Short mmCIF file of C-alpha atoms and ligand atoms in Angstrom, two decimals:
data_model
loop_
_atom_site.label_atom_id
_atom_site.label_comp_id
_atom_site.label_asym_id
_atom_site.label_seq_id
_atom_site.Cartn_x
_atom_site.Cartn_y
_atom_site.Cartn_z
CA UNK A 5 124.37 146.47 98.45
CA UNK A 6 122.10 146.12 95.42
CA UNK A 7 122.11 142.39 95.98
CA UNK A 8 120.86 143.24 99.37
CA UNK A 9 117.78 145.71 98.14
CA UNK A 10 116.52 143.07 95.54
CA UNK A 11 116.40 140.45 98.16
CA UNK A 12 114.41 142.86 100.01
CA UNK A 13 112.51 143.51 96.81
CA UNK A 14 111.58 139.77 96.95
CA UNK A 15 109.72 140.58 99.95
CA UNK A 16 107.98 143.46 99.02
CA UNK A 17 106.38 140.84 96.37
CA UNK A 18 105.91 138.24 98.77
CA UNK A 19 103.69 140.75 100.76
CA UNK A 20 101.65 142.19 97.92
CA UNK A 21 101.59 139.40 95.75
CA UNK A 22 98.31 138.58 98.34
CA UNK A 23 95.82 141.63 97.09
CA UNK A 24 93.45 140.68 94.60
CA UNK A 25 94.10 142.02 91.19
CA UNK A 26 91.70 144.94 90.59
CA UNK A 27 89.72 145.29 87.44
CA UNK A 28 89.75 148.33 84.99
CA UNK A 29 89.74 151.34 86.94
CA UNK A 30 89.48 150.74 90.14
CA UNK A 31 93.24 151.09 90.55
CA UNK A 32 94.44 153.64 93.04
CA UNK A 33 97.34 152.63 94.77
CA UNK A 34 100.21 153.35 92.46
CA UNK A 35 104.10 152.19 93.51
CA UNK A 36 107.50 152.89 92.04
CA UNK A 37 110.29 150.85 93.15
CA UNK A 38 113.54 153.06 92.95
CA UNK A 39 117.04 151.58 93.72
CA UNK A 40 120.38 153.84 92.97
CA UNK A 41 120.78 153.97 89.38
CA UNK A 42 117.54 154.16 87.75
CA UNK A 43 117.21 155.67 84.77
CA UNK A 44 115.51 159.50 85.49
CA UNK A 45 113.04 158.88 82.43
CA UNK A 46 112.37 155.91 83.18
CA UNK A 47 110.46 156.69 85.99
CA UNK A 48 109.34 160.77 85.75
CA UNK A 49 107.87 159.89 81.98
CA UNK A 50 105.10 157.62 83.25
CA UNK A 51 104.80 159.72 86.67
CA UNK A 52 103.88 162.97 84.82
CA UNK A 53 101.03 160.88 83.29
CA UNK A 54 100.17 159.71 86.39
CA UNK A 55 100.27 163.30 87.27
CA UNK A 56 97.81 164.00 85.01
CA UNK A 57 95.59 160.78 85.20
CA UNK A 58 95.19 162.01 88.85
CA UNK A 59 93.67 164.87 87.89
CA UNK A 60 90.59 163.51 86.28
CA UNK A 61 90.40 160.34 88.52
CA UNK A 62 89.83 160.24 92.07
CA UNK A 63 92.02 158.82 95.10
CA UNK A 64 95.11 158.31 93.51
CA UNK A 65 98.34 157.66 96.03
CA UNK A 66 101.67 157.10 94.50
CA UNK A 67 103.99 155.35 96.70
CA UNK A 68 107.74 155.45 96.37
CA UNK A 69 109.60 152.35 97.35
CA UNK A 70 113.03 151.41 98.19
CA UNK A 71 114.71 149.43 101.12
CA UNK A 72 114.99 152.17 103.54
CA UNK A 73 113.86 156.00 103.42
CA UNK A 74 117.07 157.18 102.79
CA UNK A 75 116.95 158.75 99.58
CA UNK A 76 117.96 157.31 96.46
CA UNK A 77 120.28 158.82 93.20
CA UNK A 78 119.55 157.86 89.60
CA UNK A 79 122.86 157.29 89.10
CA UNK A 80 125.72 156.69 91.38
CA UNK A 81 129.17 158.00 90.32
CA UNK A 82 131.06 154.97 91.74
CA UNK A 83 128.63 153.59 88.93
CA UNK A 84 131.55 155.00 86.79
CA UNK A 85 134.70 155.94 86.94
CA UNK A 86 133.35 159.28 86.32
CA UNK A 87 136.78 161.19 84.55
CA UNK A 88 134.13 163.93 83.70
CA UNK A 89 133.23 164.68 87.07
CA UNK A 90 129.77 164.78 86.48
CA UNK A 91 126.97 165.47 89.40
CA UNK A 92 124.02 164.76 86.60
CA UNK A 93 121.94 163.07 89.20
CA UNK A 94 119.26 163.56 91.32
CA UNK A 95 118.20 162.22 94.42
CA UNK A 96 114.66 161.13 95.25
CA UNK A 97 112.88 161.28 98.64
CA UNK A 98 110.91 158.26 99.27
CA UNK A 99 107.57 157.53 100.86
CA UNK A 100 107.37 153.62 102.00
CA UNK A 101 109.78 150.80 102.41
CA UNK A 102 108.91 147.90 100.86
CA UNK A 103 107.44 146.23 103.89
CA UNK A 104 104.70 149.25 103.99
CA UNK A 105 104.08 149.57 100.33
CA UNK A 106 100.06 149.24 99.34
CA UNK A 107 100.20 148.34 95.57
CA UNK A 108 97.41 148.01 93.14
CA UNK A 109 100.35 148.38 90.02
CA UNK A 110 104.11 148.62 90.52
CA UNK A 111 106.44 149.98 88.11
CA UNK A 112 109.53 148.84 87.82
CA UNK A 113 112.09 151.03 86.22
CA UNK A 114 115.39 150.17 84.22
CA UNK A 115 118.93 152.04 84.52
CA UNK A 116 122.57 151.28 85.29
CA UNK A 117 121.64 150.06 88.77
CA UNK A 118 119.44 146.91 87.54
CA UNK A 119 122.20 145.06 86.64
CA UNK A 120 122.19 142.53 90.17
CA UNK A 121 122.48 138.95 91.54
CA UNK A 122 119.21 136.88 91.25
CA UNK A 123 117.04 137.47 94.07
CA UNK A 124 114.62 134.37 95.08
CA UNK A 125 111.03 135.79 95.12
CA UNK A 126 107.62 134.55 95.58
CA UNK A 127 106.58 134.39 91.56
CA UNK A 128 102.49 135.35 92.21
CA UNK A 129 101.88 138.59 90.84
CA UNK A 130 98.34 138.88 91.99
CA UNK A 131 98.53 142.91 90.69
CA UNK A 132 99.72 145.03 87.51
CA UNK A 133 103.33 144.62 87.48
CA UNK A 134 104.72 147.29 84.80
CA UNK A 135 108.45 147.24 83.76
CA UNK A 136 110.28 150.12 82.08
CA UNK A 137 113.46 149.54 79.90
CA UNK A 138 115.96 147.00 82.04
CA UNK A 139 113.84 146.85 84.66
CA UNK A 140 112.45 143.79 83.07
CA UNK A 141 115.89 142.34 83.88
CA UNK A 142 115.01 142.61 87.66
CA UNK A 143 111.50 141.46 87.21
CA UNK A 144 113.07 138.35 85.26
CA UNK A 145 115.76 137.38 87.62
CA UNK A 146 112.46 137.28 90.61
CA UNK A 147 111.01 134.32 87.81
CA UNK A 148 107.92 136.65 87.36
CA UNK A 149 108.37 136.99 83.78
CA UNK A 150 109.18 133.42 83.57
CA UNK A 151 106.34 132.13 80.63
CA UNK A 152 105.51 135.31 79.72
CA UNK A 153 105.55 137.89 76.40
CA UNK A 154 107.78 140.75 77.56
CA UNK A 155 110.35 142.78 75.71
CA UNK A 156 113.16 145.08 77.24
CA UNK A 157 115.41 148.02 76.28
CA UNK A 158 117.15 146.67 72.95
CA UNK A 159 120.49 147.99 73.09
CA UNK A 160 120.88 145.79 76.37
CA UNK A 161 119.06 143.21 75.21
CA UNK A 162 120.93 140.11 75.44
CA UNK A 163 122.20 140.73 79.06
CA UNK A 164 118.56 141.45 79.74
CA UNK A 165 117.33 138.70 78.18
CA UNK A 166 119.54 136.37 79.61
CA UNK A 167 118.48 136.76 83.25
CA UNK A 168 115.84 134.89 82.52
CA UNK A 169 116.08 132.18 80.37
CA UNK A 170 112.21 131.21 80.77
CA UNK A 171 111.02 134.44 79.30
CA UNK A 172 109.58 134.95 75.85
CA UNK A 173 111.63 137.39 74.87
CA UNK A 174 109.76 139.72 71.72
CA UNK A 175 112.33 141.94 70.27
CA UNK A 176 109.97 143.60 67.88
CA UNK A 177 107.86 145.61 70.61
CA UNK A 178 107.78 149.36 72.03
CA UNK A 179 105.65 147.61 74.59
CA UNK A 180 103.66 144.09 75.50
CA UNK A 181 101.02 143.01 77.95
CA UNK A 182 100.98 139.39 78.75
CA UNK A 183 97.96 139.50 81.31
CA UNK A 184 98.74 141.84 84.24
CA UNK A 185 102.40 142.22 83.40
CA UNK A 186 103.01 145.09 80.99
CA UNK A 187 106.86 145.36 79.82
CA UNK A 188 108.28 148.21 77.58
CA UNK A 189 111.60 148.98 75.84
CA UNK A 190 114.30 151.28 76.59
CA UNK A 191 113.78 154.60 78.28
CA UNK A 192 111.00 156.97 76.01
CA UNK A 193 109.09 153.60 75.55
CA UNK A 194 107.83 153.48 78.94
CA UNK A 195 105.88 156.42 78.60
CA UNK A 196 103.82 154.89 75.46
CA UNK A 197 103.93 151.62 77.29
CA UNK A 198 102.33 153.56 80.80
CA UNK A 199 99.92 154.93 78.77
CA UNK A 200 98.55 152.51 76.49
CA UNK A 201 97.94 150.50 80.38
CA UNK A 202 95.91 153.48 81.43
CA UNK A 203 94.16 152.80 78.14
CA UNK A 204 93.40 149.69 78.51
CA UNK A 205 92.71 150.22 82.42
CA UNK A 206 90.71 153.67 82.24
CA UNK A 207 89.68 153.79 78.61
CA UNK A 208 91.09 155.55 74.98
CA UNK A 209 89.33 159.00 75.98
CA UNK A 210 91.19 158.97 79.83
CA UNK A 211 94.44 158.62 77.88
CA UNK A 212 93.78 161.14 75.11
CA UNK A 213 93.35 163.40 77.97
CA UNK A 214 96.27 162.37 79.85
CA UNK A 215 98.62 162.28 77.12
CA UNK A 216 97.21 165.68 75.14
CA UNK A 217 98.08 166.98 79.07
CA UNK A 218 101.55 166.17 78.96
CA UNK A 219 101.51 167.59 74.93
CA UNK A 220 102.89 164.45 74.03
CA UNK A 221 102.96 162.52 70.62
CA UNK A 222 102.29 159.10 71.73
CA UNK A 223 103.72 155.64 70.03
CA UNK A 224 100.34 154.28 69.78
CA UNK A 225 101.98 150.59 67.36
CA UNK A 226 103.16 148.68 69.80
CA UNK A 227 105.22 146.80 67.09
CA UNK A 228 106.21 149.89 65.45
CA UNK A 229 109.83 149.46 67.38
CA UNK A 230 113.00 151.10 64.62
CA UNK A 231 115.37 150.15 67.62
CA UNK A 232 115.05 146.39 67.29
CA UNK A 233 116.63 146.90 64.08
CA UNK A 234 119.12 149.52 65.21
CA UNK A 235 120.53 146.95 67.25
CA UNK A 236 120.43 144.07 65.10
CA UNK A 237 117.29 142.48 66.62
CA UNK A 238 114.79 142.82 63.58
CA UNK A 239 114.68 139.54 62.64
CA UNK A 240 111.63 138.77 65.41
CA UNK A 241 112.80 135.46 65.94
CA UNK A 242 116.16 136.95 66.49
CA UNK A 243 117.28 137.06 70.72
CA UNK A 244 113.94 135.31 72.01
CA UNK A 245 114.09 132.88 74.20
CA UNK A 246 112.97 129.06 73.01
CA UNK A 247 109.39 128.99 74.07
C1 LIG B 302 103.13 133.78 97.38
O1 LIG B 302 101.99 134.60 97.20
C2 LIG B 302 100.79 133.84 97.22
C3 LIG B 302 99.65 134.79 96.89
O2 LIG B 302 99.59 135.79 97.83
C4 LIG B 302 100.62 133.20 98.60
O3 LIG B 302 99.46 132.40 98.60
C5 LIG B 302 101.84 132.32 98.87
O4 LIG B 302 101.76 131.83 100.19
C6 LIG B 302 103.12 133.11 98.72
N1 LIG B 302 104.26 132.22 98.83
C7 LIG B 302 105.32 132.51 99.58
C8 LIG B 302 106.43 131.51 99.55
O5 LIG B 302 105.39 133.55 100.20
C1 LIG B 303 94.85 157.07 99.13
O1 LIG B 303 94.45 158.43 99.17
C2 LIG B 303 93.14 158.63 99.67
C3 LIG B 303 92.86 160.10 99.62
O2 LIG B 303 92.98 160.57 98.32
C4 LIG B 303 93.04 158.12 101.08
O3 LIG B 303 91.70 158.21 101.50
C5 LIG B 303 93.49 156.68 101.14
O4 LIG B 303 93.54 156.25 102.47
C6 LIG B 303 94.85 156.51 100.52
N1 LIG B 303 95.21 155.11 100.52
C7 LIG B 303 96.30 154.67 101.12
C8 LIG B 303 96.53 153.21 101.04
O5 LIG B 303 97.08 155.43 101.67
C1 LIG B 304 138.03 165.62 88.13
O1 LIG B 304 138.38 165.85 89.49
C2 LIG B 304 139.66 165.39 89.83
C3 LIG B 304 139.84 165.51 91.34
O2 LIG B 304 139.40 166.78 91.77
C4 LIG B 304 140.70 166.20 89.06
O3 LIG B 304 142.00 165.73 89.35
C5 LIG B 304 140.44 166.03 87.58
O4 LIG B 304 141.31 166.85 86.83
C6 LIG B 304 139.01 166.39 87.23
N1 LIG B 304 138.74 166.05 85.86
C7 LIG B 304 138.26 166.94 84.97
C8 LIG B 304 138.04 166.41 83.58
O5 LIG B 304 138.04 168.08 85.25
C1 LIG B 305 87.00 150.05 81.59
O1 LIG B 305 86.63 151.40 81.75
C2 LIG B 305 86.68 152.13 80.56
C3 LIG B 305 86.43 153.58 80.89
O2 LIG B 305 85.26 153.72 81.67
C4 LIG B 305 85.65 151.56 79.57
O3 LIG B 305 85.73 152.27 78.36
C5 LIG B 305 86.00 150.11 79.32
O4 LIG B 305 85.01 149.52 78.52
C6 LIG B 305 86.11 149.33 80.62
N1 LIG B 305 86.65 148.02 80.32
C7 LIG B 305 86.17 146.94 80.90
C8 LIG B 305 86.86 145.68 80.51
O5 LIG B 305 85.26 146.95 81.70
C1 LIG B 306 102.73 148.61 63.27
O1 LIG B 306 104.09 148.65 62.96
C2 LIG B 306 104.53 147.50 62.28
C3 LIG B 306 106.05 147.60 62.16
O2 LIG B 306 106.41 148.83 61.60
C4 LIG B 306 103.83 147.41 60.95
O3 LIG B 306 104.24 146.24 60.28
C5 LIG B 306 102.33 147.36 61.18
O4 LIG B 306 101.67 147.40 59.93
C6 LIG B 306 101.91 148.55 62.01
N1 LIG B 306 100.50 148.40 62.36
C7 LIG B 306 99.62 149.35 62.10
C8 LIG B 306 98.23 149.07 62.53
O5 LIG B 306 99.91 150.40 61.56
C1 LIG B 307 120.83 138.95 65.96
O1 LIG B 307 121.17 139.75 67.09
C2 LIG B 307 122.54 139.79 67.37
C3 LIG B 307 122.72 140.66 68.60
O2 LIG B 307 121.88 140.19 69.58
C4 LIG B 307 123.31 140.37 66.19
O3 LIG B 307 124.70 140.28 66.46
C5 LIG B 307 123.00 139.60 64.93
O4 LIG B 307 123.60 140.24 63.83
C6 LIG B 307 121.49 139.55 64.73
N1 LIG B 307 121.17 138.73 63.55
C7 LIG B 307 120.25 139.11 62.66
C8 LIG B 307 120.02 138.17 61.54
O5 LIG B 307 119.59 140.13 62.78
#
């Protein structure tokens, strides 16, 4: 099943891998790709600053994007064998398949459900591509990080990292832009990651604003990272990929 909705994610990138990559803030067509199993924070963290970044900028659309319309859990119990009985999940309704996605920047997010078989996928990223946590794992498995800076969520980092092999993997990072692909670490680090692209996009007062909307404390080091070292990835030479 999953194998099946990243195969139809390689379309999706096929189709919008033609736009033009827009320049600073002329950005208004916002996508989130959502499969079952993302990781809640992954994904509502950056969309309550887009919340807020739509408030003081004009025309935004936020498109949510999976295979089909039905919609999609953040985590599936048979996921788990579940001895708890937990229902901790919630569903999400969705807005566009991925055939009728527009997409100026497409977010990516991480969770138990990015864990798939390589899809094949057309590797010109001709937009912002933003990954949250493992969702660099799915990004890297489509080749698009292939030659690139990006980092990923650190306590899964070598199964992350491993998908693809071409990456340059940089342990020591909340966050990294390498040109128009933005990738963050685990979970929380999404949300600094989202918004130091709107402040780089829209500019350090838009963000101030966004962020001091949300009342959040941003991560504003993008090197300051304590969980590469929790996990025994300090050394910065230490899991990246030969380059
Ligand atoms: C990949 O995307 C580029 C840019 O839109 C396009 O020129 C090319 O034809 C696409 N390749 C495939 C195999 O779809
Ligand atoms: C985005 O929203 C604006 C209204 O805010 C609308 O005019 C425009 O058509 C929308 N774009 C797409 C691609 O739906
Ligand atoms: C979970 O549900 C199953 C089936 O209803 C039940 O047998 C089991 O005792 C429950 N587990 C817990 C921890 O409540
Ligand atoms: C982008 O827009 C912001 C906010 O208007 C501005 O501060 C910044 O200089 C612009 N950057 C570029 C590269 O044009
Ligand atoms: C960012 O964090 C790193 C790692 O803690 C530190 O070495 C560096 O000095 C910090 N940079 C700034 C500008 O504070
Ligand atoms: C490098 O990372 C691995 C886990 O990926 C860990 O087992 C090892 O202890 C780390 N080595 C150093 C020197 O940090």
């Amino acid at each position: 099943m999953f194998y099946q909705e990243l195969i139809v994610l390689s379309f999706l990138i096929a189709l919008v891998s033609g736009g033009t990559r827009k320049s600073n803030n002329t950005c208004t067509e916002y996508g989130y790709i959502l499969y079952p199993g993302f990781a809640a924070l992954d994904v509502f963290g950056p969309l309550e600053a887009l919340a807020e970044l739509s408030m003081i900028t004009p025309d935004l659309n936020l498109t949510i994007i999976a295979e089909t319309l039905d919609p999609v859990p953040s985590v599936k119990a048979s996921f788990w064998t579940n001895p708890e009985n937990a229902t901790v999940w919630e569903y999400v309704v969705l807005t566009h398949t991925f055939e009728t996605a527009p997409v100026d920047v497409l977010i990516i997010p991480g969770g138990i459900g990015s864990r798939a078989p390589p899809p094949t996928l057309n590797t010109t990223i001709d937009f912002y591509l933003i990954t949250v946590c493992t969702g660099a794992g799915i990004a890297a498995r489509a080749g698009v990080l292939d030659g690139k800076h990006a980092t990923t969520n650190k306590r899964a980092w070598d199964q992350t990292i491993a998908l693809g092999p071409k990456v340059k993997g940089v342990p020591q990072a909340r966050w990294i832009s390498d040109g128009n692909i933005w990738t963050t670490s685990g979970v929380a680090a999404g949300t600094d990651g989202f918004l130091a692209w709107i402040e780089a996009i829209y500019g350090s007062a838009t963000a101030k604003t966004v962020s001091d909307g949300m009342e959040y404390e941003r991560h504003l080091n993008s090197t300051d990272d304590p969980f590469a070292a929790l996990y025994g990835l300090a050394d910065a030479n230490n899991g990246t990929n030969p380059s």
